[in-house]
Every structure is written in structure tokens, then in C-alpha cells.
């Protein structure tokens, strides 16, 4: 019997839903996940929900952490970590994989395990591999616990830019030129792998972008203007992922649009524009999170352009079978057409991040946004749907 069909006890019916905010993780986006969790913990309605913060350290340990959002912010360019927030260097939080048992247990070596109570829904604010890519979602499906955001398949496709683009193309969505170099190609013939990138640049022109295929937050991306910079760009991308994606430069404006699941289906927010960042080569990690470059919300588009990018954003959401939320990123090219670059199934989610800002401008404030995502997760069953 799946957990959503289990009868509720009188205590379960009376108490507030318990939300486990899970954050941190093993990816290179660990710190951004901690920042996101701090924003969620600061704004979630404590009169409506009980909250349990659970951090995942960079080596994969699930830790009970302090519920102290102020310690989760970037301060003086210093990035926060779960290790700093964990209440113990040894204790582990364990979520049962029995779908009839949502009890969370905390254990330390030499001590009697301590029950932390049942969890009704998980709000995973992890970014990147080992959290946003379907791995955590699979664990939660096994556990029978509802969770915010995309399911296993949509999370995996949304993380892997190669397969994301393949799905978009199969649904007729406009995608820019790209090339993929898989790990096996590097192992068997590195010279031939590099040759594919050089041939791509010869066909589509320099500059090109070399990036990890399965990373986010603009981690590991290099704009390469000429052949001389290629080796360093490959090395930087492979620090994050052995599979590399190469894209051509699309000249135009960077436009983003948020999608949110409502009771009657997904809706798109007003779009935003990321203006050129003069102090950076492109909208990279430093520009996004350290120097806090800001976008224009709403984007200065015509009514027709706004309607078109909103339509494409919802189509991308549906094409990948997403749930909960998505931020869809586009280029408005010089010929006036939109090209979709990628989607993020768990986008940056602090109040100053683009996704919440777009919904704020659309009439859904940050606390309401959190509430809508939790309620959408509670409405959905786990398992096949």
C-alpha cells in the first residue's frame, strides 16, 4: 500500500504538515543550495507548517542542522556550508525507505537512535548532481514521501543538457547548435574528441561556450574566443563533469520565464531580461551570486513577444513532464525569434533570484510561492502518475 493511501491517525489530522527542507549536497552548487535553504526557512509560514531542516554535507552525510537562516547567507564573499551548520560531526539523519513509514530518525554512534517525527513533504532545494538530477527524487519515491518539484525522469532530463535539448527538439522547440563530447570519447581518443569541438567552431564560428553537461549555476562554463583557450576551457568543464557540452554563441537578448504549477495546471510568469554584464564575460557564477547582477523584471518586450515566450516556457515544462516549478531560459535572437537554452527544475530560489522576482511581479509573493509549491506537492501522489 502506498503511503498516500494510508489512513491518518487523529494526531496526524490535527497537527500541521511537517516539511523537511533538504539542502546542501555533494555537487559544486552546495553553497548556493545552502543560501536557497536559508531563504526558504526564513519565509515559510511557521503558523501553517512545522519545519525540519536537514543538510547534506559535501561528502554525502545527512545531518541535523540548526534552524538559523541568517547563518546560511553569503557574507563578505564567503560561501556557507552544511558542515558549519551541522549539530554534530558524526550524527546521521535517516529517512525510511518503507513507504508505510515516514518517520525520520537521528542516530549517533554509541547513542540510542532518536525519532524526529514523521515528515509529510520534502522541500528539496538542492542544485546540481546528487539532488536536482533525479537521485534524491528516486529515494523519496521509494520512501513514499511527497516532495516539491519535478519527478525522477524530469529531474534527470532537466539536469543533463544533452538529453534536455534532445527532448526539446523532439517537441519542435527551437534549440541552438550544440555538440556533446562524452566521457568514453575522451578515454578512447582525446585528439578526436578535441577535433569535434574544433570542427564545431569552424562550422558555427568563434566564440563558443564550453560547459559541463550536468552542472548548473553557470559553474564550469568558459567562453572561448579562439583555439588557444580551448584546453583550459575543457579542463575547467571537466572539473565539474566528464561529459562536456559545446554551444555556439547566439547573438541576442537573454530572456527568462518562470513556470509554476497551479491547481488548474502550469502557468507562466512575466518574463525577465538579463542585460549584458559589463564586468563579466557573460552571466557567470560570480555575476549571479557574488556580485549580485540584477535582471529587468518585467522584460521590455512587446505583448506578442511576451505571449510567445510564455507559451514556449509552458511547452518546455510539459515536454519534460515537469512538476511544481521551472525556470526556462531563452535567447531572443537578432532575427526576432526565441531559442530555448535550458530549463532549471530547481532554479535559484532566494527572494532576489530571478524566478521568485518574476513571480513577485506576476502577483505571487515569496511566502505564497513557497506555500503553493508545498501544496502542489501534497496534492500529488508518489509513484506512477
Tab-separated table of C-alpha atoms in Angstrom:
chain	number	residue	atom	x	y	z
A	1	UNK	CA	0.000	0.000	0.000
A	2	UNK	CA	1.428	3.411	-0.921
A	3	UNK	CA	1.827	5.941	1.867
A	4	UNK	CA	-0.624	8.438	0.386
A	5	UNK	CA	-3.418	5.873	0.828
A	6	UNK	CA	-2.620	5.061	4.457
A	7	UNK	CA	-5.320	6.123	6.937
A	8	UNK	CA	-4.338	9.107	9.056
A	9	UNK	CA	-4.345	8.943	12.824
A	10	UNK	CA	-6.220	11.631	14.802
A	11	UNK	CA	-2.817	13.143	15.691
A	12	UNK	CA	-1.881	13.372	12.001
A	13	UNK	CA	-5.197	15.010	11.174
A	14	UNK	CA	-4.779	17.682	13.871
A	15	UNK	CA	-1.111	18.602	13.545
A	16	UNK	CA	0.397	20.949	10.979
A	17	UNK	CA	2.019	19.345	7.910
A	18	UNK	CA	5.707	18.737	8.557
A	19	UNK	CA	8.093	19.991	5.871
A	20	UNK	CA	11.669	18.715	5.679
A	21	UNK	CA	13.804	21.301	3.905
A	22	UNK	CA	16.704	19.299	2.462
A	23	UNK	CA	19.716	21.246	1.222
A	24	UNK	CA	23.463	21.256	0.624
A	25	UNK	CA	24.596	18.145	-1.202
A	26	UNK	CA	27.630	16.774	-2.986
A	27	UNK	CA	27.611	18.961	-6.095
A	28	UNK	CA	29.680	22.069	-6.789
A	29	UNK	CA	26.483	24.058	-6.132
A	30	UNK	CA	26.471	23.083	-2.446
A	31	UNK	CA	26.794	26.650	-1.151
A	32	UNK	CA	24.037	28.038	-3.375
A	33	UNK	CA	21.727	25.325	-2.084
A	34	UNK	CA	22.501	26.417	1.495
A	35	UNK	CA	21.701	30.027	0.566
A	36	UNK	CA	18.412	28.932	-1.002
A	37	UNK	CA	17.505	26.902	2.091
A	38	UNK	CA	18.134	29.907	4.311
A	39	UNK	CA	15.717	31.985	2.272
A	40	UNK	CA	13.043	29.264	2.380
A	41	UNK	CA	13.441	28.735	6.138
A	42	UNK	CA	13.207	32.480	6.721
A	43	UNK	CA	9.980	32.859	4.737
A	44	UNK	CA	7.993	29.635	5.170
A	45	UNK	CA	4.760	30.143	7.132
A	46	UNK	CA	5.529	28.675	10.579
A	47	UNK	CA	1.878	29.060	11.616
A	48	UNK	CA	0.933	26.659	8.818
A	49	UNK	CA	3.875	24.238	8.706
A	50	UNK	CA	6.283	22.542	11.080
A	51	UNK	CA	9.777	22.649	9.614
A	52	UNK	CA	12.713	20.258	9.881
A	53	UNK	CA	15.977	21.449	8.261
A	54	UNK	CA	18.187	18.595	7.019
A	55	UNK	CA	21.557	19.323	5.462
A	56	UNK	CA	23.598	17.022	3.241
A	57	UNK	CA	27.335	17.528	3.619
A	58	UNK	CA	29.750	17.663	0.698
A	59	UNK	CA	30.676	14.011	1.354
A	60	UNK	CA	27.014	12.916	1.382
A	61	UNK	CA	26.202	12.635	5.099
A	62	UNK	CA	22.664	13.634	6.070
A	63	UNK	CA	22.946	15.924	9.098
A	64	UNK	CA	20.570	17.555	11.520
A	65	UNK	CA	21.247	21.277	11.190
A	66	UNK	CA	20.494	24.453	13.059
A	67	UNK	CA	17.333	26.284	12.006
A	68	UNK	CA	19.240	29.559	11.674
A	69	UNK	CA	18.662	31.187	8.283
A	70	UNK	CA	20.966	34.123	8.994
A	71	UNK	CA	23.947	31.750	9.044
A	72	UNK	CA	23.070	30.479	5.560
A	73	UNK	CA	23.784	33.667	3.615
A	74	UNK	CA	26.817	34.688	1.586
A	75	UNK	CA	28.765	37.083	3.826
A	76	UNK	CA	31.821	39.062	2.699
A	77	UNK	CA	32.043	36.849	-0.415
A	78	UNK	CA	32.296	33.772	1.848
A	79	UNK	CA	30.083	30.845	0.898
A	80	UNK	CA	28.182	28.905	3.620
A	81	UNK	CA	28.230	25.117	4.057
A	82	UNK	CA	26.262	22.380	5.794
A	83	UNK	CA	29.391	21.387	7.716
A	84	UNK	CA	29.225	24.746	9.537
A	85	UNK	CA	25.527	24.282	10.355
A	86	UNK	CA	25.505	20.604	11.389
A	87	UNK	CA	24.711	19.993	15.045
A	88	UNK	CA	27.183	17.097	15.121
A	89	UNK	CA	30.140	15.936	13.069
A	90	UNK	CA	29.061	12.298	13.417
A	91	UNK	CA	25.268	12.080	13.750
A	92	UNK	CA	23.205	10.907	10.777
A	93	UNK	CA	19.629	11.603	9.745
A	94	UNK	CA	17.926	8.563	8.231
A	95	UNK	CA	14.746	8.560	6.160
A	96	UNK	CA	12.980	5.197	5.999
A	97	UNK	CA	12.579	3.597	2.583
A	98	UNK	CA	9.442	1.823	3.817
A	99	UNK	CA	6.557	3.628	2.056
A	100	UNK	CA	4.341	2.907	5.077
A	101	UNK	CA	6.677	4.745	7.446
A	102	UNK	CA	7.580	8.438	7.114
A	103	UNK	CA	9.467	8.555	10.395
A	104	UNK	CA	12.798	10.384	10.376
A	105	UNK	CA	15.436	9.044	12.767
A	106	UNK	CA	18.607	10.686	14.083
A	107	UNK	CA	21.432	8.447	15.247
A	108	UNK	CA	24.891	8.939	16.698
A	109	UNK	CA	27.438	6.245	17.354
A	110	UNK	CA	27.093	4.946	20.903
A	111	UNK	CA	23.685	6.578	21.438
A	112	UNK	CA	20.113	5.344	21.187
A	113	UNK	CA	18.546	6.495	17.886
A	114	UNK	CA	16.164	9.411	18.347
A	115	UNK	CA	12.870	9.664	16.454
A	116	UNK	CA	12.399	13.121	14.949
A	117	UNK	CA	8.789	12.543	13.929
A	118	UNK	CA	7.083	11.954	10.625
A	119	UNK	CA	7.629	14.040	7.526
A	120	UNK	CA	4.647	14.880	5.320
A	121	UNK	CA	6.520	16.528	2.457
A	122	UNK	CA	10.127	17.188	1.478
A	123	UNK	CA	11.186	20.521	0.015
A	124	UNK	CA	14.477	19.642	-1.721
A	125	UNK	CA	16.407	22.796	-2.531
A	126	UNK	CA	19.477	21.005	-3.848
A	127	UNK	CA	21.085	22.185	-7.064
A	128	UNK	CA	23.071	20.036	-9.463
A	129	UNK	CA	24.016	16.330	-9.374
A	130	UNK	CA	23.035	14.147	-6.395
A	131	UNK	CA	19.930	16.193	-5.664
A	132	UNK	CA	18.392	18.004	-8.611
A	133	UNK	CA	19.082	15.191	-11.079
A	134	UNK	CA	16.528	12.563	-10.025
A	135	UNK	CA	18.705	10.747	-7.476
A	136	UNK	CA	17.059	12.264	-4.406
A	137	UNK	CA	13.679	12.129	-6.107
A	138	UNK	CA	14.098	8.376	-6.586
A	139	UNK	CA	14.855	7.926	-2.891
A	140	UNK	CA	11.735	9.899	-1.959
A	141	UNK	CA	9.636	7.804	-4.339
A	142	UNK	CA	10.929	4.656	-2.635
A	143	UNK	CA	10.102	6.217	0.731
A	144	UNK	CA	6.615	7.212	-0.370
A	145	UNK	CA	7.142	10.821	0.723
A	146	UNK	CA	5.696	13.655	-1.401
A	147	UNK	CA	8.198	16.268	-2.490
A	148	UNK	CA	8.339	19.651	-4.143
A	149	UNK	CA	9.341	19.852	-7.782
A	150	UNK	CA	9.991	17.585	-10.732
A	151	UNK	CA	9.879	13.802	-10.560
A	152	UNK	CA	12.670	11.343	-11.321
A	153	UNK	CA	12.607	11.490	-15.123
A	154	UNK	CA	12.020	15.233	-15.446
A	155	UNK	CA	14.744	15.952	-12.884
A	156	UNK	CA	17.250	13.748	-14.744
A	157	UNK	CA	16.412	15.234	-18.141
A	158	UNK	CA	16.447	18.745	-16.706
A	159	UNK	CA	19.934	18.177	-15.312
A	160	UNK	CA	21.503	16.666	-18.429
A	161	UNK	CA	21.666	19.414	-21.048
A	162	UNK	CA	22.239	16.951	-23.872
A	163	UNK	CA	19.031	14.998	-23.299
A	164	UNK	CA	17.133	18.153	-22.398
A	165	UNK	CA	17.931	19.538	-25.844
A	166	UNK	CA	17.032	16.233	-27.495
A	167	UNK	CA	13.599	16.311	-25.833
A	168	UNK	CA	13.071	19.945	-26.838
A	169	UNK	CA	13.925	19.146	-30.450
A	170	UNK	CA	11.536	16.171	-30.477
A	171	UNK	CA	8.722	18.535	-29.396
A	172	UNK	CA	9.582	21.106	-32.042
A	173	UNK	CA	11.031	23.686	-29.667
A	174	UNK	CA	13.745	25.953	-31.148
A	175	UNK	CA	17.242	24.915	-29.983
A	176	UNK	CA	20.621	26.424	-30.904
A	177	UNK	CA	23.587	24.497	-32.375
A	178	UNK	CA	25.453	22.264	-29.915
A	179	UNK	CA	27.889	19.357	-29.711
A	180	UNK	CA	28.390	16.765	-26.973
A	181	UNK	CA	31.621	15.006	-26.033
A	182	UNK	CA	31.002	12.004	-23.788
A	183	UNK	CA	33.493	10.575	-21.261
A	184	UNK	CA	34.164	7.500	-23.376
A	185	UNK	CA	35.228	9.680	-26.294
A	186	UNK	CA	37.853	11.373	-24.126
A	187	UNK	CA	39.106	7.988	-22.932
A	188	UNK	CA	39.307	6.314	-26.347
A	189	UNK	CA	40.652	9.150	-28.484
A	190	UNK	CA	41.202	12.563	-26.843
A	191	UNK	CA	42.555	14.008	-30.086
A	192	UNK	CA	39.404	13.064	-31.995
A	193	UNK	CA	37.242	14.490	-29.189
A	194	UNK	CA	39.043	17.815	-29.388
A	195	UNK	CA	38.755	17.660	-33.154
A	196	UNK	CA	34.948	17.522	-32.878
A	197	UNK	CA	34.998	20.761	-30.906
A	198	UNK	CA	37.336	22.451	-33.405
A	199	UNK	CA	35.128	21.294	-36.299
A	200	UNK	CA	32.068	22.664	-34.481
A	201	UNK	CA	33.755	26.040	-34.043
A	202	UNK	CA	34.807	26.034	-37.707
A	203	UNK	CA	31.206	25.435	-38.770
A	204	UNK	CA	29.481	27.830	-36.367
A	205	UNK	CA	32.241	30.330	-35.645
A	206	UNK	CA	34.116	31.535	-32.600
A	207	UNK	CA	33.479	32.264	-29.805
A	208	UNK	CA	31.992	29.073	-28.421
A	209	UNK	CA	30.904	28.121	-24.914
A	210	UNK	CA	32.373	25.002	-23.288
A	211	UNK	CA	30.393	23.803	-20.289
A	212	UNK	CA	29.716	20.778	-18.085
A	213	UNK	CA	26.718	18.882	-19.435
A	214	UNK	CA	25.274	18.229	-15.964
A	215	UNK	CA	26.028	21.259	-13.814
A	216	UNK	CA	24.182	24.471	-13.043
A	217	UNK	CA	24.582	27.950	-11.554
A	218	UNK	CA	26.889	28.684	-14.510
A	219	UNK	CA	29.554	26.513	-12.890
A	220	UNK	CA	32.469	25.494	-15.076
A	221	UNK	CA	31.422	27.478	-18.155
A	222	UNK	CA	34.053	29.202	-20.293
A	223	UNK	CA	33.589	31.485	-23.251
A	224	UNK	CA	36.335	30.517	-25.723
A	225	UNK	CA	37.280	33.150	-28.291
A	226	UNK	CA	39.962	31.196	-30.125
A	227	UNK	CA	41.697	27.831	-30.313
A	228	UNK	CA	44.360	28.918	-27.785
A	229	UNK	CA	41.840	28.971	-24.945
A	230	UNK	CA	40.238	25.612	-25.657
A	231	UNK	CA	42.400	23.364	-23.466
A	232	UNK	CA	41.850	25.448	-20.328
A	233	UNK	CA	38.109	25.535	-21.022
A	234	UNK	CA	37.932	21.749	-21.382
A	235	UNK	CA	39.873	21.285	-18.151
A	236	UNK	CA	37.565	23.671	-16.287
A	237	UNK	CA	34.398	21.964	-17.563
A	238	UNK	CA	35.727	18.508	-16.682
A	239	UNK	CA	36.353	19.610	-13.091
A	240	UNK	CA	32.557	19.519	-12.779
A	241	UNK	CA	31.504	16.800	-15.227
A	242	UNK	CA	33.366	14.358	-17.516
A	243	UNK	CA	30.687	14.956	-20.171
A	244	UNK	CA	31.060	18.284	-21.985
A	245	UNK	CA	28.590	20.355	-23.948
A	246	UNK	CA	29.727	22.861	-26.567
A	247	UNK	CA	27.396	25.617	-27.756
A	248	UNK	CA	27.693	28.343	-30.347
A	249	UNK	CA	27.280	31.990	-29.438
A	250	UNK	CA	23.707	33.140	-30.041
A	251	UNK	CA	23.659	36.888	-30.519
A	252	UNK	CA	20.657	38.469	-28.916
A	253	UNK	CA	18.965	39.184	-25.599
A	254	UNK	CA	18.818	36.757	-22.654
A	255	UNK	CA	15.206	36.247	-21.558
A	256	UNK	CA	13.951	34.096	-18.673
A	257	UNK	CA	10.444	32.963	-17.775
A	258	UNK	CA	9.117	31.136	-14.718
A	259	UNK	CA	6.541	28.342	-14.756
A	260	UNK	CA	4.541	27.432	-11.659
A	261	UNK	CA	2.057	24.611	-11.119
A	262	UNK	CA	-1.394	25.879	-10.124
A	263	UNK	CA	-4.488	23.830	-9.325
A	264	UNK	CA	-5.570	24.029	-12.976
A	265	UNK	CA	-2.140	23.377	-14.468
A	266	UNK	CA	1.126	25.216	-15.194
A	267	UNK	CA	1.161	28.967	-15.798
A	268	UNK	CA	3.958	31.262	-16.917
A	269	UNK	CA	5.159	34.373	-15.101
A	270	UNK	CA	6.036	37.687	-16.654
A	271	UNK	CA	9.434	37.247	-18.326
A	272	UNK	CA	12.671	38.882	-17.242
A	273	UNK	CA	15.724	40.028	-19.156
A	274	UNK	CA	19.351	39.555	-18.145
A	275	UNK	CA	21.126	42.635	-19.505
A	276	UNK	CA	24.768	42.438	-20.609
A	277	UNK	CA	27.076	42.237	-17.583
A	278	UNK	CA	29.858	44.666	-18.349
A	279	UNK	CA	32.152	43.468	-15.539
A	280	UNK	CA	31.995	39.812	-16.675
A	281	UNK	CA	32.385	37.922	-19.937
A	282	UNK	CA	28.859	36.549	-19.503
A	283	UNK	CA	26.263	35.886	-16.782
A	284	UNK	CA	28.525	33.518	-14.819
A	285	UNK	CA	28.578	32.309	-11.197
A	286	UNK	CA	30.368	35.400	-9.894
A	287	UNK	CA	27.932	37.724	-11.632
A	288	UNK	CA	24.898	35.811	-10.357
A	289	UNK	CA	25.788	35.171	-6.738
A	290	UNK	CA	28.834	37.160	-5.643
A	291	UNK	CA	28.403	40.453	-7.449
A	292	UNK	CA	24.589	40.048	-7.498
A	293	UNK	CA	23.976	41.226	-11.042
A	294	UNK	CA	20.308	42.054	-11.468
A	295	UNK	CA	17.840	41.492	-14.267
A	296	UNK	CA	14.992	43.577	-15.639
A	297	UNK	CA	11.583	42.430	-14.393
A	298	UNK	CA	9.428	42.538	-16.391
A	299	UNK	CA	11.477	42.292	-19.571
A	300	UNK	CA	10.913	45.146	-22.024
A	301	UNK	CA	9.145	43.048	-24.661
A	302	UNK	CA	6.135	43.601	-26.863
A	303	UNK	CA	2.841	41.934	-25.906
A	304	UNK	CA	3.338	39.453	-28.727
A	305	UNK	CA	6.888	38.595	-27.621
A	306	UNK	CA	5.761	38.180	-24.008
A	307	UNK	CA	2.947	35.845	-25.019
A	308	UNK	CA	5.297	33.815	-27.216
A	309	UNK	CA	7.996	33.284	-24.594
A	310	UNK	CA	5.326	32.365	-22.015
A	311	UNK	CA	3.877	29.819	-24.433
A	312	UNK	CA	7.283	28.310	-25.116
A	313	UNK	CA	8.108	28.147	-21.379
A	314	UNK	CA	4.945	26.164	-20.619
A	315	UNK	CA	5.599	23.916	-23.633
A	316	UNK	CA	9.097	23.194	-22.310
A	317	UNK	CA	7.626	22.418	-18.861
A	318	UNK	CA	5.192	19.945	-20.425
A	319	UNK	CA	7.730	18.462	-22.861
A	320	UNK	CA	9.964	17.307	-19.997
A	321	UNK	CA	6.949	16.275	-17.834
A	322	UNK	CA	7.911	18.739	-15.117
A	323	UNK	CA	6.005	19.341	-11.906
A	324	UNK	CA	5.973	22.186	-9.436
A	325	UNK	CA	8.284	24.762	-10.961
A	326	UNK	CA	10.702	25.518	-13.765
A	327	UNK	CA	12.727	28.481	-14.920
A	328	UNK	CA	13.099	28.461	-18.692
A	329	UNK	CA	15.991	30.412	-20.245
A	330	UNK	CA	15.836	31.764	-23.799
A	331	UNK	CA	17.687	33.910	-26.293
A	332	UNK	CA	15.722	36.458	-28.281
A	333	UNK	CA	17.881	36.418	-31.385
A	334	UNK	CA	18.599	39.282	-33.747
A	335	UNK	CA	16.054	37.935	-36.259
A	336	UNK	CA	13.286	38.251	-33.650
A	337	UNK	CA	12.839	34.554	-32.805
A	338	UNK	CA	13.185	32.818	-29.444
A	339	UNK	CA	15.638	29.951	-28.916
A	340	UNK	CA	15.410	27.932	-25.714
A	341	UNK	CA	18.754	27.433	-23.991
A	342	UNK	CA	17.770	25.323	-20.977
A	343	UNK	CA	15.384	24.790	-18.092
A	344	UNK	CA	16.127	24.578	-14.381
A	345	UNK	CA	13.859	22.287	-12.369
A	346	UNK	CA	15.118	23.827	-9.104
A	347	UNK	CA	16.259	27.315	-10.039
A	348	UNK	CA	17.928	29.779	-7.739
A	349	UNK	CA	15.266	30.448	-5.134
A	350	UNK	CA	16.295	33.289	-2.867
A	351	UNK	CA	13.970	36.336	-2.839
A	352	UNK	CA	16.406	38.192	-5.118
A	353	UNK	CA	16.748	35.275	-7.554
A	354	UNK	CA	15.103	35.710	-10.928
A	355	UNK	CA	12.450	33.015	-10.508
A	356	UNK	CA	10.864	34.491	-7.334
A	357	UNK	CA	11.274	38.017	-8.705
A	358	UNK	CA	9.334	37.111	-11.853
A	359	UNK	CA	6.520	35.654	-9.780
A	360	UNK	CA	6.556	38.621	-7.403
A	361	UNK	CA	5.938	40.840	-10.438
A	362	UNK	CA	3.210	38.387	-11.522
A	363	UNK	CA	1.363	38.779	-8.218
A	364	UNK	CA	2.702	35.773	-6.275
A	365	UNK	CA	4.943	36.867	-3.391
A	366	UNK	CA	7.764	34.753	-1.988
A	367	UNK	CA	5.913	33.233	1.016
A	368	UNK	CA	2.919	32.433	-1.204
A	369	UNK	CA	5.253	30.884	-3.777
A	370	UNK	CA	6.659	28.536	-1.123
A	371	UNK	CA	3.146	27.683	0.042
A	372	UNK	CA	1.900	26.957	-3.486
A	373	UNK	CA	4.822	24.610	-4.147
A	374	UNK	CA	4.244	22.696	-0.912
A	375	UNK	CA	0.511	22.436	-1.555
A	376	UNK	CA	1.120	21.209	-5.113
A	377	UNK	CA	3.431	18.513	-3.725
A	378	UNK	CA	0.868	17.454	-1.128
A	379	UNK	CA	-1.804	17.127	-3.834
A	380	UNK	CA	0.326	14.756	-5.912
A	381	UNK	CA	0.678	11.068	-5.112
A	382	UNK	CA	4.072	9.421	-5.153
A	383	UNK	CA	4.651	6.561	-7.563
A	384	UNK	CA	3.488	6.345	-11.176
A	385	UNK	CA	1.263	9.281	-12.152
